[in-house]
CSV table of C-alpha atoms in Angstrom, one decimal:
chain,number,residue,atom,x,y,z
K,843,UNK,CA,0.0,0.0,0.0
K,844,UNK,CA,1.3,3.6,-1.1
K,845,UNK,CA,0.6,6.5,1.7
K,846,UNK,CA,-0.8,9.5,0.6
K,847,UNK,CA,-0.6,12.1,3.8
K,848,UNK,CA,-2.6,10.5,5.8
K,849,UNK,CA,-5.0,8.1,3.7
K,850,UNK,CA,-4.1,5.2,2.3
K,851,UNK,CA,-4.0,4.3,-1.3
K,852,UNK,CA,-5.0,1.3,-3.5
K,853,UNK,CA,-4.5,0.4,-7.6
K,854,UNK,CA,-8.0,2.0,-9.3
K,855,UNK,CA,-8.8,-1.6,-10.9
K,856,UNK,CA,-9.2,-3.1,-7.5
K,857,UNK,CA,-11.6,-0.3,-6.4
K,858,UNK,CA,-15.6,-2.5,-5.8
K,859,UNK,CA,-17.7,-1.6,-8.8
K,860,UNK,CA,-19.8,0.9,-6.6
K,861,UNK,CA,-17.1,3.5,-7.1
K,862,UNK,CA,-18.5,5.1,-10.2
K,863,UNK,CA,-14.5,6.2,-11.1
K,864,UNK,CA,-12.9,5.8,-14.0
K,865,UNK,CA,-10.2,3.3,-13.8
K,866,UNK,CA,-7.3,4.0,-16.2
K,867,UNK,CA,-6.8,7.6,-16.2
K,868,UNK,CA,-5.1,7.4,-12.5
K,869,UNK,CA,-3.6,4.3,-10.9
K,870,UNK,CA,-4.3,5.1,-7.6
K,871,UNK,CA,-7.3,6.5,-5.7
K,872,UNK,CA,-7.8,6.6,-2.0
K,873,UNK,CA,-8.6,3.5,0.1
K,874,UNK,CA,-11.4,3.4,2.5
K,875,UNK,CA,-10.8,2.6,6.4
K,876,UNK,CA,-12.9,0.4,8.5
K,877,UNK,CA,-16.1,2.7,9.5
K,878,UNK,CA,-20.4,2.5,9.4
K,879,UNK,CA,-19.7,0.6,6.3
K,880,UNK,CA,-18.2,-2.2,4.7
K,881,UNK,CA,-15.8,-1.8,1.9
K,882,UNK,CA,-17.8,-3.0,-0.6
K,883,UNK,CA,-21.0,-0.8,0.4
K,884,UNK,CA,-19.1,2.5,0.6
K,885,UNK,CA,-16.8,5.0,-1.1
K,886,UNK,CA,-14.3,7.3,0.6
K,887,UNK,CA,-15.0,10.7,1.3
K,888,UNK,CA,-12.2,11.6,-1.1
K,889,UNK,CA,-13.7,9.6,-3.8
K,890,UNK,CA,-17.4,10.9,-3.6
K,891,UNK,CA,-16.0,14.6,-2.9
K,892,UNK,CA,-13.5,14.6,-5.8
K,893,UNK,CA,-14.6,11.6,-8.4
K,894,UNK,CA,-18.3,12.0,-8.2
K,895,UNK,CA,-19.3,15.2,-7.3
K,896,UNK,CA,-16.1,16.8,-8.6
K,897,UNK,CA,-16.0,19.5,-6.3
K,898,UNK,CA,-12.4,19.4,-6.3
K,899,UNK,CA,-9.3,18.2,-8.6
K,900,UNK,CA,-7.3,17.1,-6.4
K,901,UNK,CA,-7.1,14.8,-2.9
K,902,UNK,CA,-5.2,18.4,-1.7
K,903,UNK,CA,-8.2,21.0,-2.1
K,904,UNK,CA,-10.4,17.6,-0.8
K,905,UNK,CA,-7.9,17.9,2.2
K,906,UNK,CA,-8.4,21.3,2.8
K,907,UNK,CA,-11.9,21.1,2.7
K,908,UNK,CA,-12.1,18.5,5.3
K,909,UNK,CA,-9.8,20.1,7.8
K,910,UNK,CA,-11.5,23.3,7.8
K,911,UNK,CA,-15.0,21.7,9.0
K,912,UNK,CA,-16.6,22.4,5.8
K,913,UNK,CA,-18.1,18.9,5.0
K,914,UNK,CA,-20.7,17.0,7.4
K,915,UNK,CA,-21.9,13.4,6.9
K,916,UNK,CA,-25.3,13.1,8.4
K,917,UNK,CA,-24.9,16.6,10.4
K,918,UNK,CA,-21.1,15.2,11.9
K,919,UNK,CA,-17.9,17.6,10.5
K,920,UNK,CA,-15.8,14.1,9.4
K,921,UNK,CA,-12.1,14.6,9.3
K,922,UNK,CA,-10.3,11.8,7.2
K,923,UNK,CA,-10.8,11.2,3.5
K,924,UNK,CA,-11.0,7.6,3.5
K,925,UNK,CA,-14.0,7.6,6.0
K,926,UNK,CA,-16.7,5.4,4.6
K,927,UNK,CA,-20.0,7.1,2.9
K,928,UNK,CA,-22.8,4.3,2.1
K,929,UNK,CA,-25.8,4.1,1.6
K,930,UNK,CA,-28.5,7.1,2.9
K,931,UNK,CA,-25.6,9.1,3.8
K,932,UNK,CA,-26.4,12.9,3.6
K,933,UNK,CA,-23.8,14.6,2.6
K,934,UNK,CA,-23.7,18.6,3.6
K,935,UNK,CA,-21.5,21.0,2.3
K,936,UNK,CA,-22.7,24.3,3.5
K,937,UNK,CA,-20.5,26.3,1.3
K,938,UNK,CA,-22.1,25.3,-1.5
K,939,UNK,CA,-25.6,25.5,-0.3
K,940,UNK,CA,-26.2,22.1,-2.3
K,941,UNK,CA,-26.9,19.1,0.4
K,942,UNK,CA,-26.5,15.4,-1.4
K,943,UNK,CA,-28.1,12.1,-0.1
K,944,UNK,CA,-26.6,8.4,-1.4
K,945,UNK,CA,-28.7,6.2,-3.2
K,946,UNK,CA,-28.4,3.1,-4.9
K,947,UNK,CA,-29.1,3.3,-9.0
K,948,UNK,CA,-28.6,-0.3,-10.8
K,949,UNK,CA,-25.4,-1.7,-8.5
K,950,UNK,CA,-24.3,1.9,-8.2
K,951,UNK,CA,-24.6,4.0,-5.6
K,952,UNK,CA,-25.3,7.6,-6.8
K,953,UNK,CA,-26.0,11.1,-5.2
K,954,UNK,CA,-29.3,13.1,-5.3
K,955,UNK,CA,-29.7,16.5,-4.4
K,956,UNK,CA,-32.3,17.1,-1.6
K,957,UNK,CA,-33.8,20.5,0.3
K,958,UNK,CA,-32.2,21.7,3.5
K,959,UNK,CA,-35.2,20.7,5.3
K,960,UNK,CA,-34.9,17.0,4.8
K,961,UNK,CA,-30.6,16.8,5.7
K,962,UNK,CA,-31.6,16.0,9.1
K,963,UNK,CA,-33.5,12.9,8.1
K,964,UNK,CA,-32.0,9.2,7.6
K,965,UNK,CA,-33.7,5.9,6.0
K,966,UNK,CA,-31.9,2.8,8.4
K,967,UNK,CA,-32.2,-0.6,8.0
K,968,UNK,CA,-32.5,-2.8,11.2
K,969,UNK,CA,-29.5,-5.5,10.8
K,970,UNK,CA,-29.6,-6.9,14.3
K,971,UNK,CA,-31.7,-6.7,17.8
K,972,UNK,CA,-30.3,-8.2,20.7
K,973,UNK,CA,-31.7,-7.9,24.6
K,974,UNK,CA,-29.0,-6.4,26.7
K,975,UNK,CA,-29.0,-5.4,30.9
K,976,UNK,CA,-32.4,-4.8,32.1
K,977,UNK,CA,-34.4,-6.3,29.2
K,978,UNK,CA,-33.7,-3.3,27.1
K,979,UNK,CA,-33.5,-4.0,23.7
K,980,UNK,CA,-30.2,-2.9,21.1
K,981,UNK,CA,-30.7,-2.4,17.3
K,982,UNK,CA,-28.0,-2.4,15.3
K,983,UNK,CA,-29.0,-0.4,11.9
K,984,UNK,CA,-27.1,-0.6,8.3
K,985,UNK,CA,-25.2,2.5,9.1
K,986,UNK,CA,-23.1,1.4,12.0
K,987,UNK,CA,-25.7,3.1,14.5
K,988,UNK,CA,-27.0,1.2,17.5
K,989,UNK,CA,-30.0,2.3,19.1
K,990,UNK,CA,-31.2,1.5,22.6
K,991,UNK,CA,-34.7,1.1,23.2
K,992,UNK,CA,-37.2,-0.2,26.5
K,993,UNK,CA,-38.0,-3.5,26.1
K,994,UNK,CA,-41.8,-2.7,24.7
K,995,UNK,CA,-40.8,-1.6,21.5
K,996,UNK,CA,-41.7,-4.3,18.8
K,997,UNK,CA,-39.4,-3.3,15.9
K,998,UNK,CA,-37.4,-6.4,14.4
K,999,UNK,CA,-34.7,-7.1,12.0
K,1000,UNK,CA,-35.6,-6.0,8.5
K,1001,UNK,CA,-38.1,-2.9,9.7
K,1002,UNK,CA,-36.8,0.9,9.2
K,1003,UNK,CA,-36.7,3.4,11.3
K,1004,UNK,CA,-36.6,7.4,9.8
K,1005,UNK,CA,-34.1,8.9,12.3
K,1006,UNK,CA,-33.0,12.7,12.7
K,1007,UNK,CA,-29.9,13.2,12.6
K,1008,UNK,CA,-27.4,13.8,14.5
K,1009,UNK,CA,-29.7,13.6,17.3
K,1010,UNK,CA,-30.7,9.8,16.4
K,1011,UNK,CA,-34.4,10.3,17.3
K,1012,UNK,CA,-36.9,8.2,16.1
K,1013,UNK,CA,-39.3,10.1,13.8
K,1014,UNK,CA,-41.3,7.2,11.9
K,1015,UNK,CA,-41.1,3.6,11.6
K,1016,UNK,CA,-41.7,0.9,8.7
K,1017,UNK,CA,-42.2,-2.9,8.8
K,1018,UNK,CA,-40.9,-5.1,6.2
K,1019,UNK,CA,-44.2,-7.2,5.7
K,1020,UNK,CA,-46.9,-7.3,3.2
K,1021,UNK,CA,-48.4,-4.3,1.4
K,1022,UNK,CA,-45.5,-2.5,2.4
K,1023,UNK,CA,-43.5,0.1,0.0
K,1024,UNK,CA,-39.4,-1.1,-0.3
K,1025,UNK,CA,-36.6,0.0,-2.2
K,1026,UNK,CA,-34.0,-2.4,-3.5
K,1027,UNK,CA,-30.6,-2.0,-2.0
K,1028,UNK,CA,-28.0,-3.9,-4.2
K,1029,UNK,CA,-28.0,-5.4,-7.4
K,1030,UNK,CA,-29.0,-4.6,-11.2
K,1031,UNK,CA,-32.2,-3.7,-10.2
K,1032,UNK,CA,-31.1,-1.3,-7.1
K,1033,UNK,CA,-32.9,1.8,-6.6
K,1034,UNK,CA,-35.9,0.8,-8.0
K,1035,UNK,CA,-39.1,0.6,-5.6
K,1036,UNK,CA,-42.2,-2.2,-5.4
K,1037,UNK,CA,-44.9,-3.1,-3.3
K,1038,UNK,CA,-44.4,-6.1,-1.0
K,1039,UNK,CA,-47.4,-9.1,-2.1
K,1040,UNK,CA,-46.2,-11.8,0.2
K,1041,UNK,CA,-43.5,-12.9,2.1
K,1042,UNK,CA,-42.1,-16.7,2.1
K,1043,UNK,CA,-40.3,-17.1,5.6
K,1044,UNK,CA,-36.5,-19.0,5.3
K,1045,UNK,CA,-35.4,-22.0,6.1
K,1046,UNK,CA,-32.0,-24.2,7.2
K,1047,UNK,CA,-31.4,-23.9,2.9
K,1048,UNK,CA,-33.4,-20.9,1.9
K,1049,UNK,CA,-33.1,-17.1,2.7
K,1050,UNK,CA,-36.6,-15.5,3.4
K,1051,UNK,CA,-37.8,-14.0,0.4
K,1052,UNK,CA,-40.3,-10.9,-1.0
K,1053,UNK,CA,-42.5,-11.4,-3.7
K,1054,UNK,CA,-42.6,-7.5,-5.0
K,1055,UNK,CA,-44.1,-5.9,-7.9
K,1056,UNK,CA,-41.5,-3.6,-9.5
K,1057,UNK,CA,-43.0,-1.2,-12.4
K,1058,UNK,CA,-46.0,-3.5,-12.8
K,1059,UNK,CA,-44.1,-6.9,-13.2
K,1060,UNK,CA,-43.9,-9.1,-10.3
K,1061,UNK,CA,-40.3,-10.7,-9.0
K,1062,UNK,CA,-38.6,-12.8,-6.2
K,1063,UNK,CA,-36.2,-11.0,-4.1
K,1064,UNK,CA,-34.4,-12.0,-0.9
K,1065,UNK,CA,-35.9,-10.1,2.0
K,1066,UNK,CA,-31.9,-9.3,2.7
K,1067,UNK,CA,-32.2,-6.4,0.0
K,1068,UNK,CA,-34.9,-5.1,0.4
K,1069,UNK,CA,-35.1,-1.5,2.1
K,1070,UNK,CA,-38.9,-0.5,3.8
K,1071,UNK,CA,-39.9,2.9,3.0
K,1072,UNK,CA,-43.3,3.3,3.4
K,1073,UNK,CA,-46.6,2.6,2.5
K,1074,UNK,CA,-47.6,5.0,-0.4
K,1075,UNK,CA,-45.0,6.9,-1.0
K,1076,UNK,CA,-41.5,7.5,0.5
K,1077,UNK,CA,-40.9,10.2,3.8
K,1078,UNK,CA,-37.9,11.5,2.1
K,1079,UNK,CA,-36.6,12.0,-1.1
K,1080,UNK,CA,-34.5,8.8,-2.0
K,1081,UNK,CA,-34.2,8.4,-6.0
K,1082,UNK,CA,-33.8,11.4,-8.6
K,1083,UNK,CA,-37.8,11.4,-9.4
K,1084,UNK,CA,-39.2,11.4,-6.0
């Protein structure tokens, strides 16, 4: 691994296809450190500052911008540029007066632009519940957050919560069943949104699959990709036509 200042660097061709870079103009381009996110669900600050939004040329003037406070991920100043941005990130650069959101577009993920008033809100995924001291209950969401709640709340894994942000309160919630509105999260057909018609529950061989109606055409998806949003329409703006 090469060091540049403080972020690492890796060869552009090894980069997860998420990274919507180009891969032969440069051979290196910032690596990501361990974070909210995985590797292969994220992209560095660097990256989505300079490659995607190209608000900058160069990791310097990406540098800059970062040390001086003028970038927030979900209402936080971050400081390195190989901190991980994934998916439902809000990305606010006050400077600008332009605030971004990260959404998944056919095995991408993409930015939209969104109003001021909504960079305070945040789509998460429940990935894992577990009872701690006291018979409270933990939730681990998609973002790295955990959330502790009294043991009568009756979310599970698979339901979303819409949280404000930084503050982490919980503004709405959404189950995962039948009827309900989801957006897909990975794959050729992420970022596109269905009604839930049924649900067939996993076994020891199967994963728990959604049968959802995408665009008027019915499919089988593993419940594993599938993001709640809703019932009629999203909260929040999460794809370029919403």
């Amino acid at each position: 691994m090469a060091k540049k200042g403080k972020d690492t660097t890796m060869k552009r061709s090894a980069a997860p296809s998420i990274w919507r870079i180009p891969r032969k103009q440069f051979r290196f381009v910032t690596s990501i450190s361990p974070g909210p996110h995985t590797k292969k669900s994220s992209l560095p600050l660097t990256v989505l500052v300079r490659d995607v939004l190209k608000l900058t040329k160069t990791s310097k003037e990406v540098r800059a911008a970062i040390n001086s406070g003028r970038i927030l991920i979900d209402g936080i100043c971050r400081h390195r540029g190989n901190f991980p941005i994934g998916l439902m990130d809000v990305v606010d650069i006050p400077s600008t007066g332009i605030v971004y959101r990260l959404v998944p577009n056919r095995g991408e993920l993409t930015t939209i632009e969104i109003s001021d008033s909504e960079k305070n809100q945040k789509i998460c995924r429940i990935e894992g519940k577990t009872t701690i001291k006291n018979g409270d209950l933990q939730y681990g969401l998609h973002d790295g957050r955990s959330i502790i709640l009294d043991k009568d709340s009756k979310f599970n894994v698979g339901d979303s919560l819409l949280l404000n942000t930084p503050s982490q309160k919980i503004l709405d919630s959404y189950k995962l069943a039948k009827d309900s509105l989801a957006m897909v999260m990975k794959g050729e057909r992420s970022g596109t949104l269905g009604t839930i018609n049924d649900i067939k529950p996993g076994s020891f061989s199967r994963k728990s699959m959604a049968k959802i109606s995408i665009n008027g055409v019915e499919t089988e998806l593993p419940l594993s990709l599938l993001l709640a949003v809703g019932k009629d329409k999203p909260p929040i703006k999460i794809m370029e036509s919403a």
